Amino acid sequence: MAAVTQPRSAYLTRWFILALLAAYTFYNLGPILWLLVSSFKGRADLFAMPPVWIFDIDTSGYESVFGVGAAAGTASAYGVVDALINSVVVSSIGTVMAVFLGTLAGYVCSRYDFRGKGDFLFFVLSTRMLPPVAVLVFYHLMFARLGLADTRTGLVLVAIFANVGLATWIMKGFFDGVPKEVEQIAQVNGYSRMYAFIRLVVPMVRGGIAATAGFCFIFAWNEFAFASILTTTKAKTLPVKISAASGATGIEWTQIMSAGVVLIIPVLIFFYLIRKHLLMGMTFGVLGRS
Amino acid sequence: MSDALLELKGLKKSYRGKPALRGIDLEVRPNEIFALLGPTGAGKSSTVQATAGLLDLDAGEIILDGRDVTDIDPAGRDLSIVFEGFNLLPVLNVFDNIAFALRSPSFREDEAEIRKRVQHTAELLRIAQHLDRDVNTLSGGEKQRVAIARALVRQPLMFLLDEPLSALDLKLREGLRSELRQIHREQNSTMLYATHDYHGAISIADRIGVINHGRILQSGTIEEIFERPANAFVGRLIGSPAMAFFDAALDGDDIRIKGCEQILPAGQFALRSNIRGEFELGVWPEDIRITDAGSGASSASVYAVDNRGFECAVQIDYGAGLFRKVLEEGQLLKQGETCGFRIADGAGFLFDKSSGERVSHQIEGAR
């Protein structure tokens, strides 16, 4: 081939890298693809070996999940809509609050010196060091006593508490990357510190805020341990609901697959919405110093 | 003296127990450029920031235009500031950066006036063609021009410049420095200019304050400082090359210099009667003559030659130490050559060995 001007070794390296990337992509996306395909399979096709790729589309899983169509009003209506709403409400409010508090705390820890700052930062991080199992019993007792058991409010509090430490640390890192001259310029030129923070510094770290929100949302959305212990019926979140999807006729795999797809979609939507800011945040660079 | 525009009295500041300012006293007079000259970590930036109100002082007083502003917010001081590196707000374009102060609650102007003033200032600094640009696309020199434009556009009481040109390369720095000087002359402005660069300081400043370890060691015109350096450190920082230093000791009526044959009469230094022992002898290199060896001159050899084309600087090894000097015109020396040198009559200053304070008083005595 005359068109190939690269040496043979570079050509091979290229193909090797492509093969690696393809394998990695398959490793990551394969299960999701399988989940998506399986959610439309009937019980017989689901476990066929070798897997069948051409099959009759069975939407009973989705009908059951949303309680519509043939499943409407029947005992097989699985009804994840309430759980989905619970998950969205708990994760969204939890994320917004954790990021809001983490942004304020991160800014203070980045810019001001106060007694016990190091201890404070260690403390907020230490809240993430405990495995949830170690404290679940106490949460359960406390929430029962406070009337927070099986409530969204309770789960929102858990989501905030679990994420605010992480949010504080990540945001402190981003604020550390903003030169202190930004506030100084604003102050000397006749503005308040509050103006500098809200109008100048926060826009500079919006990528960081998006990244932090991303982390918090994933943690809150996937949180299982607390939600499974602290909820019984009303406030069940989607992961908890899915885990309990075994009916009278055994484990309803089609329903679980359909519910799994429903579980993934909000995360995709969330990251689609913040994608523009995210790239900037994920690289952990704020803005090059001049 | 109360004719100063800015008066700093005993400013003290420590960071986590480490003193940065140990009692800064200085005065900046109206319409002068006062250079704060000192090495890195001397307290220049802290002094500038304290003046701007960006630092919580431990002690001291700041009087600006006759008003005690020690406890006044930065916004209430009517100052402009230019930093060394980061000056421009990345969320605003060039125009909005320059107009920044004019839109603030403290210094608000109407938009038509802002447009006029920004345009005028941008033309003055030759950045009018960049007004619509994103500040991240500007070069280092352009960024500093925009920063200076923002400082100028408001016509404040006084400008604070904290190493404003140090991040630029030599050519840009010299160009912008003379432009600053030009603008200063046209606008009759007052500037406090912090720098670690001796050449930069003397070429722009009317008066210089030498700062080290959080104290002003001396302030005055460059001529005053040359005439009577207050401290050995001042001699080390001032001059090009800087002062030559020798170990010296008082021996009866003589000052004997370590490693040198030449003996100086102690009388010329007008020492106080209680002063005795060992000193540091500092001599401006211009007061040292390189001669042939012998005939009462101290013997030495040429350690290194730095030929700059238009002049030739040498480093002289006199056995007990080294000093640098620019040769007089027509004089030629080669590396390794033996030579002699003489300190001129009446030249040199004696400094205390530990404190660095000047202990000789010949100039005062002469007056």
Coordinates of N, CA and C in Angstrom, one line a residue, chain B residues 182-349:
Chain B
Q182 N 6.0 58.3 31.7 CA 5.4 59.4 30.9 C 4.0 59.7 31.3
I183 N 3.2 58.6 31.6 CA 1.8 58.8 32.1 C 1.8 59.6 33.4
H184 N 2.8 59.2 34.2 CA 2.9 59.8 35.5 C 3.1 61.3 35.4
R185 N 4.0 61.7 34.4 CA 4.3 63.1 34.3 C 3.1 63.8 33.7
E186 N 2.3 63.2 32.8 CA 1.2 63.9 32.2 C 0.0 64.0 33.2
Q187 N -0.1 63.0 34.1 CA -1.3 63.0 34.9 C -1.0 63.5 36.4
N188 N 0.3 63.8 36.6 CA 0.6 64.2 38.0 C 0.1 63.3 39.0
S189 N 0.3 62.0 38.8 CA -0.2 61.0 39.7 C 0.9 60.6 40.8
T190 N 0.4 60.0 41.8 CA 1.3 59.5 42.9 C 1.4 58.0 42.8
M191 N 2.6 57.4 42.9 CA 2.7 56.0 42.8 C 3.5 55.4 43.9
L192 N 3.1 54.3 44.5 CA 3.9 53.5 45.3 C 4.3 52.2 44.5
Y193 N 5.6 52.1 44.2 CA 6.0 51.1 43.2 C 6.9 50.1 43.9
A194 N 6.4 48.9 44.2 CA 7.2 47.9 44.8 C 8.0 47.1 43.8
T195 N 9.3 46.9 44.0 CA 10.1 46.1 43.0 C 11.3 45.5 43.7
H196 N 11.8 44.4 43.2 CA 13.1 43.9 43.7 C 14.2 44.2 42.8
D197 N 13.9 45.0 41.7 CA 14.9 45.3 40.7 C 15.5 46.7 40.9
Y198 N 16.8 46.7 41.2 CA 17.5 48.0 41.4 C 17.4 48.9 40.2
H199 N 17.7 48.4 39.0 CA 17.6 49.2 37.9 C 16.2 49.8 37.6
G200 N 15.2 48.9 37.8 CA 13.9 49.3 37.6 C 13.5 50.5 38.6
A201 N 14.0 50.3 39.8 CA 13.6 51.3 40.8 C 14.3 52.6 40.5
I202 N 15.6 52.7 40.2 CA 16.2 54.0 40.0 C 15.7 54.6 38.8
S203 N 15.3 53.8 37.7 CA 14.9 54.5 36.5 C 13.5 55.1 36.6
I204 N 12.7 54.7 37.5 CA 11.4 55.2 37.5 C 11.1 56.1 38.7
A205 N 11.9 55.9 39.8 CA 11.5 56.5 41.1 C 12.0 57.9 41.3
D206 N 11.3 58.7 42.0 CA 11.8 60.0 42.5 C 12.5 59.7 43.8
R207 N 11.9 58.9 44.6 CA 12.6 58.5 45.9 C 12.5 57.0 46.1
I208 N 13.4 56.4 46.8 CA 13.5 55.0 47.0 C 13.4 54.7 48.5
G209 N 12.7 53.7 48.9 CA 12.7 53.1 50.2 C 13.3 51.7 50.2
V210 N 14.4 51.5 50.9 CA 15.0 50.2 50.9 C 14.4 49.4 52.0
I211 N 13.8 48.2 51.7 CA 13.1 47.5 52.7 C 13.7 46.1 52.9
N212 N 13.8 45.6 54.1 CA 14.3 44.2 54.3 C 13.8 43.8 55.7
H213 N 13.4 42.5 55.7 CA 12.9 41.9 56.9 C 11.8 42.7 57.6
G214 N 10.9 43.3 56.8 CA 9.8 44.0 57.3 C 10.1 45.4 57.9
R215 N 11.3 45.9 57.6 CA 11.6 47.3 58.1 C 12.1 48.1 56.9
I216 N 11.8 49.4 56.9 CA 12.4 50.3 56.0 C 13.8 50.7 56.5
L217 N 14.8 50.4 55.8 CA 16.2 50.6 56.3 C 16.6 52.1 56.0
Q218 N 16.1 52.6 54.9 CA 16.4 53.9 54.5 C 15.5 54.4 53.4
S219 N 15.1 55.7 53.4 CA 14.4 56.2 52.3 C 14.9 57.5 51.9
G220 N 14.9 57.8 50.6 CA 15.5 59.1 50.1 C 15.7 59.0 48.6
T221 N 16.2 60.1 48.1 CA 16.6 60.0 46.7 C 17.8 59.1 46.5
I222 N 18.0 58.7 45.3 CA 19.2 57.8 45.1 C 20.5 58.5 45.4
E223 N 20.6 59.8 45.2 CA 21.8 60.6 45.6 C 22.0 60.6 47.1
E224 N 20.9 60.8 47.8 CA 21.0 60.7 49.3 C 21.5 59.4 49.8
I225 N 21.0 58.3 49.1 CA 21.3 57.0 49.6 C 22.8 56.7 49.3
F226 N 23.3 57.1 48.1 CA 24.7 57.0 47.8 C 25.6 57.8 48.7
E227 N 25.1 58.9 49.1 CA 25.9 59.8 49.9 C 26.1 59.3 51.3
R228 N 25.0 58.7 51.9 CA 25.1 58.2 53.2 C 24.2 57.0 53.4
P229 N 24.7 55.8 52.9 CA 23.9 54.6 53.1 C 23.7 54.3 54.6
A230 N 22.5 54.0 55.0 CA 22.2 53.9 56.4 C 22.7 52.5 56.9
N231 N 22.8 51.6 56.1 CA 23.0 50.2 56.5 C 23.8 49.4 55.5
A232 N 24.5 48.4 55.9 CA 25.3 47.6 55.0 C 24.4 47.0 54.0
F233 N 23.2 46.6 54.4 CA 22.3 45.9 53.5 C 21.9 46.9 52.3
V234 N 21.7 48.2 52.6 CA 21.4 49.1 51.6 C 22.6 49.1 50.5
G235 N 23.8 49.1 51.0 CA 24.9 49.0 50.1 C 24.9 47.8 49.2
R236 N 24.5 46.7 49.8 CA 24.5 45.4 49.1 C 23.4 45.5 48.0
L237 N 22.3 46.3 48.2 CA 21.2 46.3 47.2 C 21.4 47.4 46.2
I238 N 22.0 48.4 46.6 CA 22.1 49.6 45.7 C 23.4 49.6 44.9
G239 N 23.4 50.1 43.8 CA 24.6 50.3 43.0 C 24.7 49.1 42.0
S240 N 25.4 49.4 40.9 CA 25.6 48.4 39.9 C 27.1 48.5 39.4
P241 N 28.0 47.7 39.8 CA 27.8 46.7 40.8 C 27.6 47.3 42.2
A242 N 27.2 46.5 43.1 CA 26.9 46.9 44.5 C 28.1 47.3 45.3
M243 N 28.0 47.8 46.5 CA 29.1 48.2 47.3 C 30.1 47.0 47.5
A244 N 31.4 47.4 47.6 CA 32.4 46.4 47.9 C 32.6 46.4 49.4
F245 N 32.7 45.2 50.0 CA 32.8 45.1 51.4 C 34.1 44.5 51.8
F246 N 34.7 45.0 52.9 CA 35.9 44.5 53.5 C 35.8 44.3 55.0
D247 N 36.5 43.4 55.5 CA 36.6 43.3 57.0 C 37.6 44.3 57.5
A248 N 37.2 45.1 58.4 CA 38.2 46.2 58.9 C 38.2 46.2 60.4
A249 N 39.3 46.7 60.9 CA 39.4 46.8 62.4 C 40.1 48.1 62.8
L250 N 39.7 48.7 63.9 CA 40.2 49.9 64.4 C 41.5 49.6 65.2
D251 N 42.6 50.2 64.8 CA 43.9 49.9 65.5 C 44.5 51.2 65.8
G252 N 44.3 51.7 67.0 CA 44.8 53.0 67.3 C 44.1 54.1 66.4
D253 N 45.0 54.8 65.6 CA 44.4 55.8 64.8 C 44.2 55.3 63.3
D254 N 44.4 54.0 63.2 CA 44.3 53.4 61.8 C 43.1 52.5 61.7
I255 N 42.7 52.4 60.4 CA 41.7 51.4 60.1 C 42.5 50.4 59.2
R256 N 42.6 49.2 59.8 CA 43.3 48.2 59.0 C 42.3 47.3 58.3
I257 N 42.6 47.0 57.0 CA 41.6 46.2 56.2 C 42.2 44.8 56.0
K258 N 41.5 43.8 56.2 CA 41.9 42.4 56.1 C 42.3 42.1 54.6
G259 N 43.5 41.6 54.4 CA 43.9 41.3 53.1 C 44.4 42.4 52.2
C260 N 44.4 43.6 52.8 CA 44.8 44.8 52.0 C 46.0 45.5 52.7
E261 N 46.9 46.0 51.9 CA 48.0 46.8 52.4 C 47.7 48.2 52.8
Q262 N 46.7 48.7 52.1 CA 46.3 50.1 52.3 C 45.8 50.3 53.7
I263 N 46.2 51.3 54.4 CA 45.7 51.6 55.8 C 45.0 53.0 55.7
L264 N 43.8 53.0 56.2 CA 43.0 54.2 56.2 C 43.1 55.0 57.5
P265 N 43.2 56.3 57.5 CA 43.2 57.0 58.8 C 41.8 57.0 59.4
A266 N 41.7 56.6 60.7 CA 40.5 56.5 61.3 C 39.8 57.8 61.4
G267 N 40.5 58.9 61.5 CA 40.0 60.2 61.6 C 39.0 60.6 60.6
Q268 N 39.2 60.1 59.3 CA 38.3 60.5 58.3 C 36.8 59.9 58.4
F269 N 36.7 58.9 59.3 CA 35.4 58.3 59.5 C 34.5 59.0 60.6
A270 N 35.1 59.9 61.3 CA 34.4 60.6 62.3 C 33.6 59.6 63.2
L271 N 34.4 58.6 63.7 CA 33.7 57.6 64.6 C 33.5 58.2 66.0
R272 N 32.4 57.9 66.6 CA 32.1 58.3 68.0 C 33.2 57.7 68.9
S273 N 33.5 58.3 70.0 CA 34.6 57.9 70.8 C 34.4 56.5 71.4
N274 N 33.2 56.1 71.6 CA 32.9 54.8 72.3 C 32.9 53.6 71.3
I275 N 33.2 53.9 70.0 CA 33.2 52.9 69.0 C 34.5 52.3 68.9
R276 N 34.6 51.0 68.9 CA 35.9 50.3 68.7 C 35.7 48.9 68.2
G277 N 36.8 48.2 67.9 CA 36.7 46.8 67.5 C 36.7 46.6 66.0
E278 N 35.9 45.7 65.5 CA 35.9 45.3 64.1 C 34.6 45.8 63.4
F279 N 34.8 46.1 62.1 CA 33.7 46.7 61.4 C 33.6 46.0 60.0
E280 N 32.5 46.3 59.3 CA 32.5 46.1 57.9 C 32.8 47.4 57.2
L281 N 33.8 47.4 56.3 CA 34.0 48.6 55.5 C 33.4 48.5 54.2
G282 N 32.5 49.4 53.9 CA 31.8 49.4 52.6 C 32.3 50.5 51.7
V283 N 32.6 50.2 50.5 CA 33.1 51.3 49.6 C 32.4 51.2 48.3
W284 N 31.8 52.3 47.8 CA 31.2 52.2 46.4 C 32.3 51.9 45.4
P285 N 32.1 51.0 44.5 CA 33.2 50.6 43.6 C 33.7 51.8 42.8
E286 N 32.9 52.8 42.6 CA 33.4 54.0 41.9 C 34.5 54.8 42.7
D287 N 34.6 54.5 44.0 CA 35.6 55.1 44.8 C 36.9 54.3 44.9
I288 N 36.9 53.2 44.2 CA 38.1 52.4 44.2 C 38.8 52.5 42.9
R289 N 40.1 52.8 42.9 CA 40.9 52.9 41.7 C 41.7 51.6 41.5
I290 N 41.7 51.0 40.4 CA 42.5 49.9 40.1 C 43.8 50.5 39.5
T291 N 45.0 50.1 40.1 CA 46.3 50.7 39.7 C 47.2 49.5 39.5
D292 N 48.5 49.8 39.2 CA 49.5 48.8 39.2 C 49.8 48.4 40.6
A293 N 50.4 47.2 40.7 CA 50.7 46.7 42.1 C 51.8 47.5 42.7
G294 N 51.9 47.5 44.0 CA 53.0 48.2 44.7 C 52.6 49.7 44.9
S295 N 53.6 50.5 45.4 CA 53.4 51.9 45.7 C 52.3 52.2 46.6
G296 N 52.1 51.4 47.7 CA 51.1 51.7 48.7 C 49.8 51.1 48.4
A297 N 49.6 50.6 47.2 CA 48.3 50.1 46.8 C 48.2 48.7 47.4
S298 N 46.9 48.2 47.5 CA 46.7 46.8 48.0 C 46.9 45.9 46.8
S299 N 47.5 44.8 47.0 CA 47.7 43.9 45.8 C 46.5 43.0 45.7
A300 N 46.3 42.7 44.5 CA 45.1 41.8 44.2 C 45.3 41.2 42.8
S301 N 44.3 40.4 42.4 CA 44.4 39.8 41.1 C 43.0 39.8 40.5
V302 N 43.0 39.7 39.2 CA 41.7 39.8 38.5 C 41.1 38.4 38.5
Y303 N 39.9 38.2 39.1 CA 39.3 36.9 39.2 C 38.4 36.6 38.0
A304 N 37.7 37.6 37.5 CA 36.8 37.4 36.4 C 36.6 38.7 35.6
V305 N 36.5 38.6 34.3 CA 36.2 39.8 33.5 C 34.9 39.6 32.8
D306 N 34.1 40.7 32.9 CA 32.8 40.6 32.2 C 32.7 41.8 31.2
N307 N 33.1 41.5 30.0 CA 33.2 42.6 29.0 C 31.8 42.8 28.4
R308 N 31.3 44.0 28.6 CA 29.9 44.3 28.1 C 30.0 45.1 26.8
G309 N 31.2 45.2 26.2 CA 31.3 45.9 25.0 C 31.5 47.4 25.2
F310 N 30.5 48.1 25.8 CA 30.7 49.5 26.0 C 31.4 49.8 27.3
E311 N 31.4 48.8 28.2 CA 32.2 48.9 29.4 C 32.6 47.6 29.9
C312 N 33.5 47.5 30.8 CA 34.1 46.3 31.2 C 34.1 46.2 32.7
A313 N 33.4 45.1 33.2 CA 33.3 45.0 34.7 C 34.3 43.8 35.1
V314 N 35.0 44.0 36.2 CA 35.9 43.0 36.6 C 35.5 42.6 38.1
Q315 N 35.9 41.4 38.4 CA 35.8 40.9 39.8 C 37.2 40.8 40.3
I316 N 37.5 41.5 41.4 CA 38.8 41.6 41.9 C 39.0 40.7 43.2
D317 N 40.0 39.9 43.2 CA 40.3 39.1 44.3 C 41.4 39.7 45.1
Y318 N 41.1 40.1 46.4 CA 42.2 40.8 47.1 C 42.7 39.8 48.2
G319 N 42.5 38.5 48.1 CA 43.0 37.6 49.1 C 42.0 37.2 50.1
A320 N 41.4 38.2 50.8 CA 40.4 37.9 51.8 C 39.0 38.0 51.3
G321 N 38.8 38.3 50.0 CA 37.5 38.4 49.5 C 37.5 38.9 48.1
L322 N 36.3 39.2 47.6 CA 36.1 39.6 46.2 C 35.3 40.9 46.2
F323 N 35.5 41.7 45.1 CA 34.5 42.8 44.9 C 34.4 43.0 43.4
R324 N 33.3 43.6 42.9 CA 33.1 43.9 41.5 C 33.2 45.4 41.2
K325 N 33.7 45.7 40.1 CA 33.8 47.1 39.7 C 33.8 47.2 38.2
V326 N 33.2 48.4 37.7 CA 33.3 48.7 36.3 C 34.6 49.5 36.1
L327 N 35.4 49.0 35.1 CA 36.7 49.7 34.9 C 36.5 51.1 34.3
E328 N 37.4 51.9 34.6 CA 37.4 53.3 34.0 C 37.7 53.1 32.5
E329 N 37.3 54.1 31.7 CA 37.5 54.0 30.3 C 39.0 53.9 29.9
G330 N 39.3 53.0 29.0 CA 40.6 52.9 28.5 C 41.4 51.9 29.3
Q331 N 40.9 51.5 30.5 CA 41.6 50.5 31.3 C 41.3 49.1 30.8
L332 N 42.3 48.3 30.7 CA 42.1 46.9 30.3 C 42.8 46.0 31.2
L333 N 42.1 44.9 31.6 CA 42.6 43.9 32.5 C 42.3 42.6 31.9
K334 N 43.2 41.6 32.2 CA 42.9 40.2 31.7 C 42.7 39.4 32.9
Q335 N 41.9 38.3 32.7 CA 41.7 37.4 33.8 C 43.0 36.8 34.3
G336 N 43.2 36.8 35.7 CA 44.4 36.2 36.3 C 45.5 37.2 36.4
E337 N 45.4 38.4 35.8 CA 46.4 39.4 35.9 C 46.5 39.9 37.4
T338 N 47.8 40.2 37.8 CA 47.9 40.9 39.1 C 47.7 42.4 39.0
C339 N 47.2 43.0 40.0 CA 47.0 44.4 39.9 C 47.0 45.0 41.4
G340 N 46.8 46.2 41.5 CA 46.6 46.8 42.8 C 45.4 47.7 42.8
F341 N 44.9 48.1 44.0 CA 43.8 49.0 44.1 C 44.0 49.9 45.3
R342 N 43.4 51.1 45.1 CA 43.4 52.1 46.2 C 42.0 52.6 46.5
I343 N 41.7 52.7 47.7 CA 40.4 53.3 48.1 C 40.6 54.8 48.2
A344 N 39.8 55.6 47.5 CA 40.0 57.0 47.5 C 39.9 57.7 48.9
D345 N 40.6 58.8 49.0 CA 40.6 59.5 50.3 C 39.2 59.9 50.7
G346 N 38.9 59.6 52.0 CA 37.6 60.0 52.5 C 36.5 59.1 52.0
A347 N 36.7 58.1 51.2 CA 35.6 57.3 50.7 C 35.4 56.1 51.7
G348 N 34.4 55.5 51.6 CA 34.1 54.3 52.4 C 33.2 54.6 53.6
F349 N 32.5 53.6 54.1 CA 31.7 53.8 55.3 C 31.9 52.6 56.2

